[in-house]
Coordinates of C-alpha atoms and ligand atoms in Angstrom, one line a residue:
X12 CA 0.0 0.0 0.0
X13 CA 1.3 3.5 -0.9
X14 CA 2.5 5.7 1.9
X15 CA 0.1 8.4 2.9
X16 CA 1.4 11.8 1.7
X17 CA 1.4 14.9 4.0
X18 CA 0.1 18.3 3.4
X19 CA 2.3 21.2 4.7
X20 CA 0.0 23.6 6.6
X21 CA 0.4 27.4 6.8
X22 CA 1.5 26.8 10.4
X23 CA 4.5 24.9 9.0
X24 CA 3.4 21.6 10.5
X25 CA 2.6 18.6 8.3
X26 CA -0.9 16.9 8.2
X27 CA -1.4 13.4 6.8
X28 CA -3.7 13.5 3.8
X29 CA -5.8 10.5 5.0
X30 CA -7.1 10.2 8.5
X31 CA -9.8 8.5 10.5
X32 CA -13.1 10.2 11.5
X33 CA -14.4 9.6 15.0
X34 CA -18.1 10.8 14.7
X35 CA -20.4 7.9 15.6
X36 CA -17.5 5.7 16.7
X37 CA -19.0 4.7 20.0
X38 CA -19.0 1.0 20.9
X39 CA -15.4 -0.2 21.3
X40 CA -13.9 3.2 20.4
X41 CA -10.6 2.5 22.2
X42 CA -10.2 -0.8 20.2
X43 CA -11.2 0.9 17.0
X44 CA -8.6 3.7 17.4
X45 CA -6.0 1.2 18.4
X46 CA -6.8 -1.0 15.4
X47 CA -6.8 2.0 13.1
X48 CA -3.3 2.9 14.3
X49 CA -2.2 -0.7 13.7
X50 CA -3.7 -0.6 10.2
X51 CA -1.6 2.6 9.5
X52 CA -3.8 5.6 10.4
X53 CA -1.9 8.5 11.9
X54 CA -4.5 11.2 11.8
X55 CA -7.7 11.1 14.0
X56 CA -10.4 13.6 13.6
X57 CA -12.2 14.1 16.9
X58 CA -14.5 16.7 18.5
X59 CA -16.0 17.5 21.9
X60 CA -19.4 16.8 20.2
X61 CA -18.5 13.2 19.4
X62 CA -18.5 12.4 23.1
X63 CA -15.7 9.9 22.7
X64 CA -12.5 11.8 23.3
X65 CA -11.6 9.9 26.5
X66 CA -12.3 6.6 24.8
X67 CA -10.3 7.5 21.7
X68 CA -7.4 8.6 24.0
X69 CA -7.4 5.2 25.6
X70 CA -6.8 3.7 22.1
X71 CA -4.0 6.1 21.5
X72 CA -2.4 5.4 24.9
X73 CA -2.4 1.7 24.3
X74 CA -0.7 2.1 20.9
X75 CA 1.9 4.3 22.4
X76 CA 2.5 2.1 25.4
X77 CA 2.9 -0.9 23.2
X78 CA 5.5 1.0 21.1
X79 CA 3.4 0.9 17.9
X80 CA 3.8 4.7 17.5
X81 CA 5.2 7.7 19.3
X82 CA 3.1 10.8 20.1
X83 CA 4.9 12.8 17.4
X84 CA 3.9 10.2 14.7
X85 CA 0.3 11.0 15.3
X86 CA -1.8 14.0 14.2
X87 CA -4.7 14.6 16.5
X88 CA -7.5 17.0 15.5
X89 CA -10.3 18.2 17.7
X90 CA -12.9 20.8 17.6
X91 CA -14.5 23.5 19.7
X92 CA -18.2 23.0 20.2
X93 CA -20.7 25.9 19.6
X94 CA -21.4 26.4 23.3
X95 CA -17.7 27.3 24.1
X96 CA -17.3 30.3 21.7
X97 CA -16.9 32.9 24.4
X98 CA -13.3 33.9 25.0
X99 CA -13.4 32.8 28.7
X100 CA -14.7 29.3 27.7
X101 CA -12.1 28.4 25.1
X102 CA -8.9 27.7 26.9
X103 CA -10.6 25.7 29.8
X104 CA -12.4 23.4 27.4
X105 CA -9.3 22.9 25.2
X106 CA -7.4 21.9 28.4
X107 CA -10.3 19.6 29.3
X108 CA -10.4 18.0 25.9
X109 CA -6.6 17.5 26.1
X110 CA -7.1 15.8 29.4
X111 CA -9.7 13.4 28.0
X112 CA -7.3 12.5 25.2
X113 CA -4.3 12.2 27.6
X114 CA -2.3 14.6 25.4
X115 CA -0.5 17.8 26.1
X116 CA -1.1 19.4 22.7
X117 CA -3.5 19.0 19.8
X118 CA -2.0 19.1 16.3
X119 CA -5.1 20.9 15.0
X120 CA -8.0 22.5 16.6
X121 CA -11.0 23.7 14.6
X122 CA -14.0 26.0 15.3
X123 CA -16.6 23.3 14.6
X124 CA -19.4 25.6 13.3
X125 CA -19.7 29.3 12.9
X126 CA -22.6 29.2 15.3
X127 CA -22.2 30.7 18.8
X128 CA -24.5 29.2 21.4
X129 CA -25.0 29.8 25.1
X130 CA -22.6 27.9 27.4
X131 CA -24.0 24.6 28.7
X132 CA -22.4 23.0 31.7
X133 CA -20.8 20.0 30.1
X134 CA -20.4 18.2 33.4
X135 CA -24.2 17.9 33.3
X136 CA -24.9 17.6 29.6
X137 CA -22.2 15.7 27.7
X138 CA -21.9 15.8 24.8
X139 CA -24.0 19.0 24.6
X140 CA -25.1 18.5 21.0
X141 CA -27.7 20.5 19.2
X142 CA -30.6 19.5 21.4
X143 CA -30.2 19.3 25.1
X144 CA -32.7 19.1 27.8
X145 CA -32.7 21.4 30.8
X146 CA -32.8 20.2 34.3
X147 CA -36.6 20.3 34.1
X148 CA -36.4 17.7 31.3
X149 CA -37.8 20.2 28.7
X150 CA -36.0 20.6 25.5
X151 CA -34.3 24.0 25.6
X152 CA -33.0 23.8 22.1
X153 CA -30.0 25.9 21.6
X154 CA -29.7 29.5 22.5
X155 CA -27.7 31.9 20.3
X156 CA -25.3 34.4 21.9
X157 CA -23.6 37.5 20.5
X158 CA -20.1 36.2 20.2
X159 CA -18.3 37.2 17.0
X160 CA -16.1 34.6 15.4
X161 CA -13.1 36.9 15.9
X162 CA -13.4 36.7 19.7
X163 CA -13.3 32.9 19.4
X164 CA -10.4 33.0 17.0
X165 CA -8.3 35.3 19.2
X166 CA -8.9 32.8 22.1
X167 CA -7.6 30.0 19.9
X168 CA -4.6 32.1 18.9
X169 CA -3.8 32.4 22.5
X170 CA -4.0 28.5 22.8
X171 CA -1.4 28.3 20.1
X172 CA 0.8 30.8 21.9
X173 CA 0.5 28.6 25.0
X174 CA 1.4 25.6 23.0
X175 CA -1.8 23.8 23.7
X176 CA -2.5 23.6 20.0
X177 CA -0.1 23.6 17.0
X178 CA -2.4 24.6 14.2
X179 CA -5.8 26.2 14.1
X180 CA -8.6 26.2 11.6
X181 CA -12.3 26.3 11.0
X182 CA -15.1 24.0 9.8
X183 CA -18.4 24.5 8.0
X184 CA -17.4 28.1 7.1
X185 CA -18.4 29.3 3.6
X186 CA -16.4 31.8 1.5
X187 CA -17.5 35.2 2.7
X188 CA -17.1 34.3 6.4
X189 CA -13.7 32.8 5.8
X190 CA -12.6 35.9 3.9
X191 CA -13.7 38.0 6.8
X192 CA -11.7 35.9 9.2
X193 CA -8.6 36.0 7.0
X194 CA -8.7 39.8 7.2
X195 CA -8.1 39.7 11.0
X196 CA -6.4 36.4 11.8
X197 CA -2.9 37.0 13.3
X198 CA -2.2 33.2 13.3
X199 CA -3.0 31.7 9.9
X200 CA -6.1 29.7 9.3
X201 CA -4.4 26.3 8.4
X202 CA -7.4 24.1 7.6
X203 CA -11.0 24.4 6.4
X204 CA -13.0 21.2 7.0
X205 CA -16.1 21.0 4.9
X206 CA -18.8 18.6 3.8
X207 CA -17.6 17.5 0.4
X208 CA -18.8 14.7 -1.9
X209 CA -19.9 14.5 -5.5
X210 CA -23.3 15.9 -4.6
X211 CA -21.7 18.9 -2.9
X212 CA -18.4 19.9 -4.6
X213 CA -18.0 23.6 -3.7
X214 CA -15.4 24.3 -6.4
X215 CA -15.1 28.0 -5.7
X216 CA -14.6 27.6 -2.0
X217 CA -11.9 25.1 -2.7
X218 CA -10.2 27.5 -5.2
X219 CA -10.3 30.3 -2.6
X220 CA -8.5 28.0 -0.1
X221 CA -6.0 27.0 -2.7
X222 CA -5.3 30.6 -3.4
X223 CA -4.9 31.4 0.3
X224 CA -2.8 28.3 1.1
X225 CA -5.5 26.8 3.4
X226 CA -5.6 23.0 3.4
X227 CA -9.1 21.6 2.8
X228 CA -10.3 18.5 4.6
X229 CA -13.4 16.8 3.1
X230 CA -15.9 15.2 5.5
X231 CA -18.8 12.9 4.7
X232 CA -17.0 11.8 1.5
X233 CA -19.5 9.1 0.8
X234 CA -22.4 11.6 0.7
X235 CA -25.8 10.3 1.7
X236 CA -24.5 7.2 3.3
X237 CA -23.4 8.9 6.6
X238 CA -26.8 10.5 7.0
X239 CA -28.9 7.5 5.9
X240 CA -27.2 5.8 8.8
X241 CA -28.8 8.5 11.0
X242 CA -32.2 8.1 9.3
X243 CA -32.2 11.7 7.9
X244 CA -35.0 11.9 5.4
X245 CA -33.1 14.2 2.9
X246 CA -30.4 11.7 2.5
X247 CA -32.8 8.9 1.6
X248 CA -34.1 10.8 -1.4
X249 CA -30.8 10.6 -3.2
X250 CA -29.2 7.7 -5.0
X251 CA -26.5 6.3 -2.7
X252 CA -23.1 7.0 -4.3
X253 CA -22.0 3.4 -3.6
X254 CA -24.7 2.3 -6.0
X255 CA -24.2 5.0 -8.6
X256 CA -23.4 3.5 -12.1
X257 CA -20.7 6.1 -12.8
X258 CA -18.9 5.4 -9.5
X259 CA -19.4 1.6 -9.8
X260 CA -18.1 1.7 -13.4
X261 CA -14.9 3.6 -12.5
X262 CA -14.3 1.4 -9.5
X263 CA -14.6 -1.8 -11.6
X264 CA -12.1 -0.3 -14.1
X265 CA -9.5 0.3 -11.4
X266 CA -10.3 -2.9 -9.5
X267 CA -11.2 -0.7 -6.4
X268 CA -14.4 -0.2 -4.4
X269 CA -16.8 2.7 -4.9
X270 CA -15.7 4.0 -1.5
X271 CA -12.0 4.1 -2.6
X272 CA -13.0 5.9 -5.9
X273 CA -14.9 8.5 -3.9
X274 CA -11.9 9.1 -1.6
X275 CA -9.4 9.1 -4.5
X276 CA -11.5 11.7 -6.3
X277 CA -10.9 14.0 -3.3
X278 CA -7.2 13.1 -2.6
X279 CA -6.1 13.4 -6.2
X280 CA -7.5 16.9 -6.2
X281 CA -5.3 17.7 -3.2
X282 CA -7.9 17.4 -0.4
X283 CA -7.5 15.6 2.8
X284 CA -10.1 12.9 3.7
X285 CA -11.2 11.5 7.1
X286 CA -13.5 8.5 6.4
X287 CA -15.1 6.8 9.4
X288 CA -15.8 3.1 9.6
X289 CA -16.8 0.8 12.4
X290 CA -16.0 -2.1 10.1
X291 CA -12.3 -3.4 10.2
X292 CA -12.2 -4.4 6.5
X293 CA -13.5 -1.0 5.4
X294 CA -11.3 0.8 7.8
X295 CA -8.3 -0.8 6.1
X296 CA -9.6 -0.3 2.6
X297 CA -10.2 3.5 3.2
X298 CA -6.5 3.9 3.8
X299 CA -5.6 2.6 0.4
X300 CA -6.7 5.7 -1.5
X301 CA -3.6 7.3 -2.8
X302 CA -1.8 4.5 -4.7
X303 CA -3.8 4.6 -7.9
X304 CA -4.8 7.4 -10.2
X305 CA -8.1 8.3 -11.8
X306 CA -8.0 9.8 -15.3
X307 CA -8.7 13.5 -15.6
X308 CA -11.9 12.5 -17.5
X309 CA -13.0 10.3 -14.6
X310 CA -12.4 13.1 -12.1
X311 CA -14.4 15.6 -14.2
X312 CA -17.3 13.1 -14.7
X313 CA -17.5 12.6 -10.9
X314 CA -17.4 16.4 -10.3
X315 CA -20.3 16.8 -12.7
X316 CA -22.6 15.0 -10.3
X317 CA -22.5 18.2 -8.3
X318 CA -26.0 19.1 -7.2
X319 CA -25.2 21.6 -4.5
X320 CA -26.9 19.3 -1.9
X321 CA -25.7 19.9 1.6
X322 CA -26.9 17.4 4.3
X323 CA -25.2 18.9 7.3
X324 CA -26.9 22.3 7.5
X325 CA -27.3 23.7 11.0
X326 CA -30.0 26.1 9.8
X327 CA -32.2 23.0 9.3
X328 CA -31.9 22.0 12.9
X329 CA -31.9 25.5 14.3
X330 CA -35.0 26.3 12.3
X331 CA -36.7 23.2 13.7
X332 CA -35.8 24.3 17.2
X333 CA -37.2 27.8 16.8
X334 CA -34.3 29.3 18.6
X335 CA -34.8 32.7 17.1
X336 CA -38.4 32.9 18.1
Ligands
NDP15 N1 -16.7 19.1 10.8 C1 -17.9 18.6 10.8 O1 -18.9 19.3 11.1 C2 -18.1 17.2 10.5 C3 -17.0 16.4 10.5 N2 -17.1 15.0 10.2 C4 -15.9 14.2 10.3 O2 -15.7 13.4 9.1 C5 -15.7 12.1 9.4 C6 -16.3 11.2 8.3 O3 -17.6 11.7 7.9 P1 -18.9 10.9 8.3 O4 -20.0 11.7 8.0 O5 -18.7 10.2 9.6 O6 -19.0 9.7 7.3 P2 -18.3 9.0 6.0 O7 -18.5 9.8 4.8 O8 -16.9 8.6 6.4 O9 -19.2 7.7 5.9 C7 -19.4 6.8 7.0 C8 -20.4 5.8 6.5 O10 -19.9 5.1 5.4 C9 -19.7 3.7 5.7 N3 -18.4 3.2 5.2 C10 -17.2 3.6 5.6 N4 -16.3 3.1 4.8 C11 -16.9 2.3 3.8 C12 -16.5 1.5 2.8 N5 -15.2 1.4 2.5 N6 -17.5 0.8 2.0 C13 -18.8 1.0 2.4 N7 -19.2 1.7 3.4 C14 -18.3 2.4 4.1 C15 -19.7 3.6 7.2 O11 -20.2 2.4 7.7 P3 -19.5 1.5 8.9 O12 -19.0 2.4 9.9 O13 -20.7 0.7 9.3 O14 -18.4 0.7 8.2 C16 -20.7 4.8 7.6 O15 -22.0 4.3 7.3 C17 -16.5 12.0 10.7 O16 -16.3 10.8 11.4 C18 -16.0 13.2 11.4 O17 -14.7 13.0 12.0 C19 -18.3 14.5 9.8 C20 -19.4 15.3 9.7 C21 -19.4 16.7 10.1
NHF16 O1 -19.4 16.8 13.3 C1 -20.6 16.5 13.4 C2 -21.3 15.9 12.4 O2 -22.5 16.6 12.1 C3 -23.3 16.6 13.2 C4 -24.6 17.2 12.9 O3 -24.4 18.5 12.4 C5 -22.6 17.4 14.3 O4 -23.4 17.6 15.4 C6 -21.4 16.8 14.6 O5 -20.6 17.5 15.5

């Protein structure tokens, strides 16, 4: 299997181009992380919101204790949840997340969504998520607060200065908001993590990042699949990419699986990917996505499936919760 290339970030640190996503990795998370390291994964994409940072840290610790890897061989990403955007909340929660992982620094820390919500006591409601119930058992929804992104960014810059975090970035930002942040960031935005699959290609946003030297990480690379798993109606209305004739045809030509073609379509265009799998054979297969090349024509034909369909849209859930009422 071909070695995983690295992307040099604006911070100067290197990020592996293929990593392992930790959302919905719940049962046996320590073993999954340990087995992923054994299979060759070096980047793990976590978040406060995934509720499994302590469990993931156990897998990392076991791999380090057994001498499979050293800390510096790994690239650990985590994210700031929406309820910690206030300046005073940022550093304490970064320190708490490091504690859960058993680490003294994160390689990368991202603002998870450009959505600032009222602080929730995570010792009572963990993970906080989009819907949490108050002590009275009533769904309080999520409460917006007036914290500009720059306040949160400054607090993350301070975490870099304190060496709690090596590189910082954002997730789920679109072009204009990213451009606004770039005007004021003192420490560069190293990474933008976005939903990206053939039904949501976002070519202009990716071009902007390329121009600015910001690495782009694609999440939900398999499109509907990740959301069908959650029973989201919108995802069920689209043809699963694994069953799409175009993707299946290209996969057969290269003797690869549709999943590998979808990941290669992204990596060959310079994006990083972070597929998640709870299935050991798929976990291994998703790492083998840099050692073959699609033709330019194949890449273009996959990109033409673009339908501008976004599954992970907070406005959908925020609207449902009537938080602005
Ligand atoms: N910044 C953000 O807001 C977000 C970040 N992310 C990050 O991106 C990661 C990946 O995205 P995510 O949405 O989880 O999902 P993926 O796009 O990685 O898809 C996961 C789904 O595909 C299945 N699958 C995985 N590999 C294969 C394969 N080779 N063949 C067939 N099926 C396969 C999995 O099943 P099974 O597990 O059963 O094998 C699961 O149902 C997340 O884990 C998270 O780290 C994701 C969403 C939002
Ligand atoms: O990263 C994630 C995947 O998407 C979910 C739904 O928006 C988020 O809650 C989660 O944090």
